[in-house]
PDB file of C-alpha atoms in Angstrom:
ATOM      1  CA  MET A   1     -12.614 166.302  -7.583  1.00  0.00           C
ATOM      2  CA  ILE A   2     -12.189 163.871 -10.458  1.00  0.00           C
ATOM      3  CA  GLU A   3     -10.479 166.579 -12.467  1.00  0.00           C
ATOM      4  CA  GLU A   4      -7.890 167.035  -9.729  1.00  0.00           C
ATOM      5  CA  ILE A   5      -7.175 163.299  -9.686  1.00  0.00           C
ATOM      6  CA  VAL A   6      -6.823 163.196 -13.460  1.00  0.00           C
ATOM      7  CA  ARG A   7      -4.516 166.216 -13.357  1.00  0.00           C
ATOM      8  CA  VAL A   8      -2.226 164.400 -10.899  1.00  0.00           C
ATOM      9  CA  VAL A   9      -2.343 161.229 -13.024  1.00  0.00           C
ATOM     10  CA  VAL A  10      -1.444 163.240 -16.131  1.00  0.00           C
ATOM     11  CA  VAL A  11       1.556 164.825 -14.431  1.00  0.00           C
ATOM     12  CA  ILE A  12       2.749 161.465 -13.119  1.00  0.00           C
ATOM     13  CA  LEU A  13       2.331 159.831 -16.523  1.00  0.00           C
ATOM     14  CA  ILE A  14       4.299 162.556 -18.293  1.00  0.00           C
ATOM     15  CA  ILE A  15       7.111 162.435 -15.740  1.00  0.00           C
ATOM     16  CA  VAL A  16       7.261 158.634 -15.912  1.00  0.00           C
ATOM     17  CA  GLY A  17       7.259 158.729 -19.715  1.00  0.00           C
ATOM     18  CA  ALA A  18      10.037 161.311 -19.909  1.00  0.00           C
ATOM     19  CA  PHE A  19      12.039 159.378 -17.312  1.00  0.00           C
ATOM     20  CA  LEU A  20      11.663 156.125 -19.251  1.00  0.00           C
ATOM     21  CA  ASN A  21      12.831 157.830 -22.434  1.00  0.00           C
ATOM     22  CA  LEU A  22      15.840 159.210 -20.580  1.00  0.00           C
ATOM     23  CA  VAL A  23      16.612 155.741 -19.205  1.00  0.00           C
ATOM     24  CA  SER A  24      16.421 154.331 -22.713  1.00  0.00           C
ATOM     25  CA  ALA A  25      18.792 157.013 -24.030  1.00  0.00           C
ATOM     26  CA  VAL A  26      21.265 156.290 -21.226  1.00  0.00           C
ATOM     27  CA  GLY A  27      20.940 152.585 -22.020  1.00  0.00           C
ATOM     28  CA  VAL A  28      21.789 153.190 -25.674  1.00  0.00           C
ATOM     29  CA  LEU A  29      24.905 155.087 -24.617  1.00  0.00           C
ATOM     30  CA  ARG A  30      26.088 152.758 -21.868  1.00  0.00           C
ATOM     31  CA  LEU A  31      25.342 149.217 -23.021  1.00  0.00           C
ATOM     32  CA  PRO A  32      28.152 147.286 -24.749  1.00  0.00           C
ATOM     33  CA  ASP A  33      26.820 145.785 -28.018  1.00  0.00           C
ATOM     34  CA  VAL A  34      24.095 146.164 -30.633  1.00  0.00           C
ATOM     35  CA  TYR A  35      21.705 143.637 -29.103  1.00  0.00           C
ATOM     36  CA  THR A  36      21.654 145.052 -25.582  1.00  0.00           C
ATOM     37  CA  ARG A  37      21.421 148.603 -26.930  1.00  0.00           C
ATOM     38  CA  ASN A  38      18.480 147.610 -29.080  1.00  0.00           C
ATOM     39  CA  HIS A  39      16.906 145.981 -26.039  1.00  0.00           C
ATOM     40  CA  ALA A  40      17.108 149.301 -24.183  1.00  0.00           C
ATOM     41  CA  ALA A  41      15.964 151.404 -27.116  1.00  0.00           C
ATOM     42  CA  SER A  42      12.986 149.375 -28.208  1.00  0.00           C
ATOM     43  CA  LYS A  43      11.442 148.538 -24.836  1.00  0.00           C
ATOM     44  CA  ALA A  44      11.883 151.568 -22.620  1.00  0.00           C
ATOM     45  CA  ALA A  45      11.266 154.127 -25.343  1.00  0.00           C
ATOM     46  CA  THR A  46       8.042 152.421 -26.408  1.00  0.00           C
ATOM     47  CA  LEU A  47       6.583 152.458 -22.922  1.00  0.00           C
ATOM     48  CA  GLY A  48       7.783 156.040 -22.375  1.00  0.00           C
ATOM     49  CA  ILE A  49       6.181 157.356 -25.535  1.00  0.00           C
ATOM     50  CA  VAL A  50       2.959 155.460 -24.930  1.00  0.00           C
ATOM     51  CA  SER A  51       2.625 156.862 -21.419  1.00  0.00           C
ATOM     52  CA  ILE A  52       3.214 160.399 -22.694  1.00  0.00           C
ATOM     53  CA  LEU A  53       0.544 159.838 -25.356  1.00  0.00           C
ATOM     54  CA  LEU A  54      -1.840 158.482 -22.719  1.00  0.00           C
ATOM     55  CA  ALA A  55      -1.255 161.580 -20.598  1.00  0.00           C
ATOM     56  CA  THR A  56      -1.964 163.809 -23.609  1.00  0.00           C
ATOM     57  CA  PHE A  57      -5.144 161.911 -24.346  1.00  0.00           C
ATOM     58  CA  LEU A  58      -6.354 162.174 -20.724  1.00  0.00           C
ATOM     59  CA  TYR A  59      -5.519 165.885 -20.583  1.00  0.00           C
ATOM     60  CA  TYR A  60      -7.476 166.738 -23.716  1.00  0.00           C
ATOM     61  CA  TYR A  61     -10.367 164.500 -22.695  1.00  0.00           C
ATOM     62  CA  VAL A  62     -10.819 165.950 -19.196  1.00  0.00           C
ATOM     63  CA  GLU A  63      -9.645 169.553 -19.507  1.00  0.00           C
ATOM     64  CA  VAL A  64     -10.834 170.380 -23.031  1.00  0.00           C
ATOM     65  CA  GLY A  65     -13.515 167.718 -23.478  1.00  0.00           C
ATOM     66  CA  HIS A  66     -12.066 166.533 -26.766  1.00  0.00           C
ATOM     67  CA  PHE A  67     -11.980 162.774 -27.360  1.00  0.00           C
ATOM     68  CA  ASN A  68      -8.963 162.394 -29.634  1.00  0.00           C
ATOM     69  CA  ALA A  69      -9.156 158.913 -31.157  1.00  0.00           C
ATOM     70  CA  ARG A  70      -5.967 159.483 -33.137  1.00  0.00           C
ATOM     71  CA  LEU A  71      -3.924 159.337 -29.932  1.00  0.00           C
ATOM     72  CA  ILE A  72      -5.402 155.932 -29.052  1.00  0.00           C
ATOM     73  CA  LEU A  73      -4.655 154.762 -32.578  1.00  0.00           C
ATOM     74  CA  ALA A  74      -1.084 156.017 -32.209  1.00  0.00           C
ATOM     75  CA  MET A  75      -0.678 154.103 -28.940  1.00  0.00           C
ATOM     76  CA  VAL A  76      -1.923 150.846 -30.505  1.00  0.00           C
ATOM     77  CA  PHE A  77       0.255 151.449 -33.559  1.00  0.00           C
ATOM     78  CA  LEU A  78       3.397 152.070 -31.519  1.00  0.00           C
ATOM     79  CA  PHE A  79       2.771 149.042 -29.325  1.00  0.00           C
ATOM     80  CA  ILE A  80       2.499 146.838 -32.422  1.00  0.00           C
ATOM     81  CA  THR A  81       5.253 148.254 -34.592  1.00  0.00           C
ATOM     82  CA  SER A  82       8.069 149.262 -32.276  1.00  0.00           C
ATOM     83  CA  PRO A  83       8.936 145.759 -30.954  1.00  0.00           C
ATOM     84  CA  VAL A  84       8.733 144.402 -34.508  1.00  0.00           C
ATOM     85  CA  ALA A  85      11.163 147.092 -35.645  1.00  0.00           C
ATOM     86  CA  GLY A  86      13.523 146.153 -32.824  1.00  0.00           C
ATOM     87  CA  HIS A  87      13.277 142.492 -33.765  1.00  0.00           C
ATOM     88  CA  LEU A  88      14.035 143.204 -37.420  1.00  0.00           C
ATOM     89  CA  ILE A  89      17.032 145.416 -36.624  1.00  0.00           C
ATOM     90  CA  ASN A  90      18.450 142.778 -34.290  1.00  0.00           C
ATOM     91  CA  ARG A  91      17.910 140.003 -36.799  1.00  0.00           C
ATOM     92  CA  ALA A  92      19.558 142.002 -39.560  1.00  0.00           C
ATOM     93  CA  ALA A  93      22.503 142.657 -37.261  1.00  0.00           C
ATOM     94  CA  TYR A  94      22.795 138.945 -36.390  1.00  0.00           C
ATOM     95  CA  ASN A  95      22.511 137.793 -39.993  1.00  0.00           C
ATOM     96  CA  SER A  96      25.181 140.242 -41.128  1.00  0.00           C
ATOM     97  CA  GLY A  97      27.535 138.827 -38.522  1.00  0.00           C
ATOM     98  CA  VAL A  98      27.688 141.462 -35.796  1.00  0.00           C
ATOM     99  CA  LYS A  99      29.600 139.993 -32.832  1.00  0.00           C
ATOM    100  CA  LEU A 100      28.001 139.563 -29.425  1.00  0.00           C
ATOM    101  CA  TRP A 101      29.532 141.182 -26.379  1.00  0.00           C
ATOM    102  CA  ASP A 102      32.740 139.329 -25.275  1.00  0.00           C
ATOM    103  CA  LYS A 103      31.208 138.411 -21.913  1.00  0.00           C
ATOM    104  CA  SER A 104      28.019 136.868 -23.312  1.00  0.00           C
ATOM    105  CA  VAL A 105      27.702 133.219 -22.353  1.00  0.00           C
ATOM    106  CA  GLN A 106      24.838 131.883 -24.441  1.00  0.00           C
ATOM    107  CA  ASP A 107      24.087 131.941 -28.177  1.00  0.00           C
ATOM    108  CA  ASP A 108      21.297 129.488 -28.938  1.00  0.00           C
ATOM    109  CA  LEU A 109      20.618 130.890 -32.381  1.00  0.00           C
ATOM    110  CA  LYS A 110      24.126 130.017 -33.589  1.00  0.00           C
ATOM    111  CA  LYS A 111      23.597 126.302 -32.944  1.00  0.00           C
ATOM    112  CA  GLU A 112      20.194 126.477 -34.632  1.00  0.00           C
ATOM    113  CA  MET A 113      21.574 128.247 -37.698  1.00  0.00           C
ATOM    114  CA  GLN A 114      24.387 125.712 -38.101  1.00  0.00           C
ATOM    115  CA  GLN A 115      21.923 122.820 -37.925  1.00  0.00           C
ATOM    116  CA  ASN A 116      19.686 124.456 -40.486  1.00  0.00           C
ATOM    117  CA  SER A 117      22.434 125.305 -42.914  1.00  0.00           C
ATOM    118  CA  LYS A 118      23.970 121.797 -43.052  1.00  0.00           C
ATOM    119  CA  PRO A 119      21.254 119.984 -45.060  1.00  0.00           C
ATOM    120  CA  LYS A 120      21.040 123.042 -47.334  1.00  0.00           C
ATOM    121  CA  ARG A 121      24.656 122.599 -48.322  1.00  0.00           C
ATOM    122  CA  MET A 122      24.073 118.917 -49.063  1.00  0.00           C
ATOM    123  CA  LYS A 123      21.264 119.842 -51.397  1.00  0.00           C
ATOM    124  CA  LEU A 124      23.359 122.427 -53.176  1.00  0.00           C
ATOM    125  CA  SER A 125      26.208 119.968 -53.755  1.00  0.00           C
ATOM    126  CA  LYS A 126      23.837 117.527 -55.459  1.00  0.00           C
TER     127      LYS A 126
ATOM    128  CA  MET B   1      19.141 130.779 -46.945  1.00  0.00           C
ATOM    129  CA  LYS B   2      15.435 131.452 -47.121  1.00  0.00           C
ATOM    130  CA  THR B   3      14.549 133.856 -44.353  1.00  0.00           C
ATOM    131  CA  ASN B   4      11.456 133.480 -42.236  1.00  0.00           C
ATOM    132  CA  ASP B   5       9.540 136.759 -42.276  1.00  0.00           C
ATOM    133  CA  ILE B   6       6.482 135.659 -40.343  1.00  0.00           C
ATOM    134  CA  ILE B   7       6.657 138.353 -37.652  1.00  0.00           C
ATOM    135  CA  LEU B   8       6.987 141.157 -40.176  1.00  0.00           C
ATOM    136  CA  GLN B   9       4.231 139.729 -42.371  1.00  0.00           C
ATOM    137  CA  ALA B  10       1.758 139.205 -39.519  1.00  0.00           C
ATOM    138  CA  CYS B  11       2.473 142.693 -38.193  1.00  0.00           C
ATOM    139  CA  THR B  12       2.044 144.160 -41.676  1.00  0.00           C
ATOM    140  CA  LYS B  13      -1.337 142.494 -42.095  1.00  0.00           C
ATOM    141  CA  ILE B  14      -2.637 144.261 -38.979  1.00  0.00           C
ATOM    142  CA  VAL B  15      -0.861 147.584 -39.327  1.00  0.00           C
ATOM    143  CA  LEU B  16      -1.761 147.997 -43.009  1.00  0.00           C
ATOM    144  CA  PHE B  17      -5.431 148.521 -42.156  1.00  0.00           C
ATOM    145  CA  ILE B  18      -4.584 151.129 -39.513  1.00  0.00           C
ATOM    146  CA  ILE B  19      -2.409 153.071 -41.962  1.00  0.00           C
ATOM    147  CA  ILE B  20      -4.918 152.945 -44.816  1.00  0.00           C
ATOM    148  CA  LEU B  21      -7.829 153.940 -42.558  1.00  0.00           C
ATOM    149  CA  PHE B  22      -5.776 156.805 -41.174  1.00  0.00           C
ATOM    150  CA  SER B  23      -4.832 157.975 -44.654  1.00  0.00           C
ATOM    151  CA  VAL B  24      -8.492 157.966 -45.710  1.00  0.00           C
ATOM    152  CA  HIS B  25      -9.307 159.913 -42.555  1.00  0.00           C
ATOM    153  CA  MET B  26      -6.534 162.383 -43.402  1.00  0.00           C
ATOM    154  CA  PHE B  27      -7.930 162.765 -46.907  1.00  0.00           C
ATOM    155  CA  PHE B  28     -11.455 163.554 -45.741  1.00  0.00           C
ATOM    156  CA  ALA B  29     -10.339 165.711 -42.804  1.00  0.00           C
ATOM    157  CA  GLY B  30      -8.526 168.035 -45.195  1.00  0.00           C
ATOM    158  CA  HIS B  31     -11.329 170.580 -45.421  1.00  0.00           C
ATOM    159  CA  TYR B  32     -11.618 171.435 -41.742  1.00  0.00           C
ATOM    160  CA  GLU B  33      -8.461 170.087 -40.107  1.00  0.00           C
ATOM    161  CA  PRO B  34      -4.838 169.489 -41.108  1.00  0.00           C
ATOM    162  CA  GLY B  35      -4.687 166.857 -43.815  1.00  0.00           C
ATOM    163  CA  GLY B  36      -5.749 166.665 -47.426  1.00  0.00           C
ATOM    164  CA  GLY B  37      -5.012 164.876 -50.661  1.00  0.00           C
ATOM    165  CA  PHE B  38      -1.241 165.147 -50.628  1.00  0.00           C
ATOM    166  CA  ILE B  39      -0.553 163.732 -47.179  1.00  0.00           C
ATOM    167  CA  GLY B  40      -3.329 161.155 -47.565  1.00  0.00           C
ATOM    168  CA  GLY B  41      -1.824 159.942 -50.826  1.00  0.00           C
ATOM    169  CA  LEU B  42       1.659 159.789 -49.352  1.00  0.00           C
ATOM    170  CA  MET B  43       0.378 157.764 -46.417  1.00  0.00           C
ATOM    171  CA  THR B  44      -1.501 155.322 -48.646  1.00  0.00           C
ATOM    172  CA  SER B  45       1.580 154.802 -50.779  1.00  0.00           C
ATOM    173  CA  GLY B  46       3.536 154.315 -47.555  1.00  0.00           C
ATOM    174  CA  ALA B  47       1.151 151.497 -46.653  1.00  0.00           C
ATOM    175  CA  LEU B  48       1.653 149.942 -50.102  1.00  0.00           C
ATOM    176  CA  VAL B  49       5.428 150.217 -49.736  1.00  0.00           C
ATOM    177  CA  LEU B  50       5.211 148.443 -46.373  1.00  0.00           C
ATOM    178  CA  LEU B  51       3.264 145.679 -48.103  1.00  0.00           C
ATOM    179  CA  MET B  52       6.005 145.445 -50.739  1.00  0.00           C
ATOM    180  CA  LEU B  53       8.696 145.243 -48.051  1.00  0.00           C
ATOM    181  CA  ALA B  54       6.951 142.416 -46.215  1.00  0.00           C
ATOM    182  CA  PHE B  55       5.952 140.396 -49.281  1.00  0.00           C
ATOM    183  CA  ASP B  56       7.562 140.269 -52.676  1.00  0.00           C
ATOM    184  CA  MET B  57       6.722 142.451 -55.639  1.00  0.00           C
ATOM    185  CA  ARG B  58       5.066 139.705 -57.691  1.00  0.00           C
ATOM    186  CA  THR B  59       2.542 138.897 -54.947  1.00  0.00           C
ATOM    187  CA  ILE B  60       1.590 142.553 -54.609  1.00  0.00           C
ATOM    188  CA  LYS B  61       1.048 142.830 -58.356  1.00  0.00           C
ATOM    189  CA  LYS B  62      -1.257 139.828 -58.175  1.00  0.00           C
ATOM    190  CA  ILE B  63      -3.273 141.282 -55.269  1.00  0.00           C
ATOM    191  CA  LEU B  64      -3.436 144.848 -56.579  1.00  0.00           C
ATOM    192  CA  PRO B  65      -3.264 144.767 -60.369  1.00  0.00           C
ATOM    193  CA  ILE B  66      -3.065 148.546 -60.704  1.00  0.00           C
ATOM    194  CA  ASP B  67      -1.022 150.348 -63.342  1.00  0.00           C
ATOM    195  CA  TYR B  68       0.110 153.370 -61.344  1.00  0.00           C
ATOM    196  CA  LYS B  69       0.861 155.417 -64.449  1.00  0.00           C
ATOM    197  CA  ILE B  70      -2.800 155.136 -65.428  1.00  0.00           C
ATOM    198  CA  LEU B  71      -3.763 156.090 -61.856  1.00  0.00           C
ATOM    199  CA  THR B  72      -1.715 159.279 -62.257  1.00  0.00           C
ATOM    200  CA  ALA B  73      -3.537 160.026 -65.492  1.00  0.00           C
ATOM    201  CA  ILE B  74      -6.929 159.460 -63.844  1.00  0.00           C
ATOM    202  CA  GLY B  75      -5.946 161.807 -61.027  1.00  0.00           C
ATOM    203  CA  LEU B  76      -4.957 164.554 -63.444  1.00  0.00           C
ATOM    204  CA  LEU B  77      -8.221 164.009 -65.307  1.00  0.00           C
ATOM    205  CA  PHE B  78     -10.150 164.492 -62.057  1.00  0.00           C
ATOM    206  CA  ALA B  79      -8.292 167.713 -61.263  1.00  0.00           C
ATOM    207  CA  VAL B  80      -8.692 169.186 -64.744  1.00  0.00           C
ATOM    208  CA  GLY B  81     -12.283 167.926 -64.992  1.00  0.00           C
ATOM    209  CA  THR B  82     -13.449 169.619 -61.788  1.00  0.00           C
ATOM    210  CA  ALA B  83     -11.643 172.777 -62.818  1.00  0.00           C
ATOM    211  CA  ALA B  84     -13.093 172.757 -66.310  1.00  0.00           C
ATOM    212  CA  GLY B  85     -16.585 171.848 -65.108  1.00  0.00           C
ATOM    213  CA  ALA B  86     -16.922 175.416 -63.842  1.00  0.00           C
ATOM    214  CA  LEU B  87     -16.806 176.669 -67.443  1.00  0.00           C
ATOM    215  CA  PHE B  88     -20.171 175.038 -68.176  1.00  0.00           C
ATOM    216  CA  PHE B  89     -21.871 177.338 -65.630  1.00  0.00           C
ATOM    217  CA  ASN B  90     -20.419 180.587 -67.022  1.00  0.00           C
ATOM    218  CA  VAL B  91     -18.039 181.112 -64.080  1.00  0.00           C
ATOM    219  CA  PRO B  92     -14.219 181.379 -64.174  1.00  0.00           C
ATOM    220  CA  PHE B  93     -11.989 178.306 -64.444  1.00  0.00           C
ATOM    221  CA  LEU B  94     -11.447 176.502 -61.102  1.00  0.00           C
ATOM    222  CA  THR B  95     -14.561 177.977 -59.458  1.00  0.00           C
ATOM    223  CA  HIS B  96     -15.884 175.460 -56.954  1.00  0.00           C
ATOM    224  CA  ALA B  97     -19.423 174.916 -55.728  1.00  0.00           C
ATOM    225  CA  PHE B  98     -20.716 173.567 -52.438  1.00  0.00           C
ATOM    226  CA  GLY B  99     -24.014 172.871 -50.790  1.00  0.00           C
ATOM    227  CA  HIS B 100     -25.875 170.836 -48.205  1.00  0.00           C
ATOM    228  CA  VAL B 101     -27.346 167.637 -49.576  1.00  0.00           C
ATOM    229  CA  ASP B 102     -29.710 165.197 -47.844  1.00  0.00           C
ATOM    230  CA  LEU B 103     -28.254 161.777 -48.504  1.00  0.00           C
ATOM    231  CA  PRO B 104     -30.396 158.699 -47.757  1.00  0.00           C
ATOM    232  CA  ILE B 105     -28.339 157.180 -44.909  1.00  0.00           C
ATOM    233  CA  LEU B 106     -25.832 159.868 -43.968  1.00  0.00           C
ATOM    234  CA  GLY B 107     -28.415 162.687 -43.584  1.00  0.00           C
ATOM    235  CA  ASP B 108     -27.487 166.328 -44.037  1.00  0.00           C
ATOM    236  CA  THR B 109     -23.991 166.395 -45.537  1.00  0.00           C
ATOM    237  CA  SER B 110     -22.074 169.387 -46.804  1.00  0.00           C
ATOM    238  CA  LEU B 111     -20.497 168.447 -50.114  1.00  0.00           C
ATOM    239  CA  HIS B 112     -17.886 170.476 -51.930  1.00  0.00           C
ATOM    240  CA  THR B 113     -16.422 169.954 -55.394  1.00  0.00           C
ATOM    241  CA  ALA B 114     -12.985 170.760 -53.968  1.00  0.00           C
ATOM    242  CA  THR B 115     -13.049 167.204 -52.602  1.00  0.00           C
ATOM    243  CA  LEU B 116     -13.050 165.892 -56.170  1.00  0.00           C
ATOM    244  CA  PHE B 117     -10.049 168.079 -56.938  1.00  0.00           C
ATOM    245  CA  ASP B 118      -8.401 166.694 -53.816  1.00  0.00           C
ATOM    246  CA  LEU B 119      -9.213 163.165 -54.986  1.00  0.00           C
ATOM    247  CA  GLY B 120      -7.271 163.976 -58.141  1.00  0.00           C
ATOM    248  CA  VAL B 121      -4.299 165.113 -56.075  1.00  0.00           C
ATOM    249  CA  TYR B 122      -4.599 161.920 -53.983  1.00  0.00           C
ATOM    250  CA  PHE B 123      -4.484 159.677 -57.054  1.00  0.00           C
ATOM    251  CA  VAL B 124      -1.602 161.595 -58.614  1.00  0.00           C
ATOM    252  CA  VAL B 125       0.474 161.387 -55.441  1.00  0.00           C
ATOM    253  CA  ILE B 126      -0.124 157.640 -55.074  1.00  0.00           C
ATOM    254  CA  GLY B 127       0.575 157.066 -58.761  1.00  0.00           C
ATOM    255  CA  VAL B 128       3.788 159.067 -58.891  1.00  0.00           C
ATOM    256  CA  THR B 129       5.208 157.685 -55.619  1.00  0.00           C
ATOM    257  CA  MET B 130       4.452 154.085 -56.514  1.00  0.00           C
ATOM    258  CA  THR B 131       5.806 154.486 -60.056  1.00  0.00           C
ATOM    259  CA  ILE B 132       9.097 155.865 -58.738  1.00  0.00           C
ATOM    260  CA  ILE B 133       9.457 153.149 -56.105  1.00  0.00           C
ATOM    261  CA  GLN B 134       8.481 150.312 -58.429  1.00  0.00           C
ATOM    262  CA  THR B 135      10.849 151.383 -61.198  1.00  0.00           C
ATOM    263  CA  ILE B 136      13.730 151.696 -58.736  1.00  0.00           C
ATOM    264  CA  GLY B 137      12.864 148.446 -56.958  1.00  0.00           C
ATOM    265  CA  GLU B 138      12.492 146.310 -60.070  1.00  0.00           C
ATOM    266  CA  ASP B 139      16.120 146.839 -61.110  1.00  0.00           C
ATOM    267  CA  GLY B 140      17.367 144.396 -58.506  1.00  0.00           C
ATOM    268  CA  GLU B 141      15.278 141.422 -59.569  1.00  0.00           C
TER     269      GLU B 141
END
């Protein structure tokens, strides 16, 4: 009985994971600028991969009886590192001057950067 | 402008332990499962490179004062030493020995001298990778 339930859960998890990865790929193709593309790539793909890994772990645990700790470690690792990678890529893009989409309305970081760079320039001129 | 790397540094501090533990696991799993000295060494040097990306080179040298060229030499010494040790027992070069040993805490453990050879490979891989990356990276400073 419990094996049947787990089998259904595994199938659902794999389908959901593959679907999320597909959605993320479509997002990368369709969205207009670097920041929104990165938003699609780093969020949806992370959850998709983690759900596929969870399905793999459950399958091997229930069907084969093998507790694979490496899969759990991989899930934790991906959950920590993938958003950080997205953040770093976006920040590098912003710092190297990649333009936002024409229809964006808000850029709070720009104001912040200008405020921070003003006293720096004063110091340099001294 | 001085950049604020706090997210990368905090993430590195956590992830570094996962990578190093996994590389040690890979090293010891080499006898029965996929893994071994080469991939373990590469993964450990990957962890060290991540540390160098998140912090600067001078800090890393202060934390880990290792001369990687000497580490390479020690690794080669391990490999040649385990290979040459066979000559003392009147068996051909590179003959390995194994046996079950009762260790105080760990109990019955099967030990093999091929692990020492693998340890040599591990050190050599770390040493060579880190030497290459450090010599390339230091040009910019």
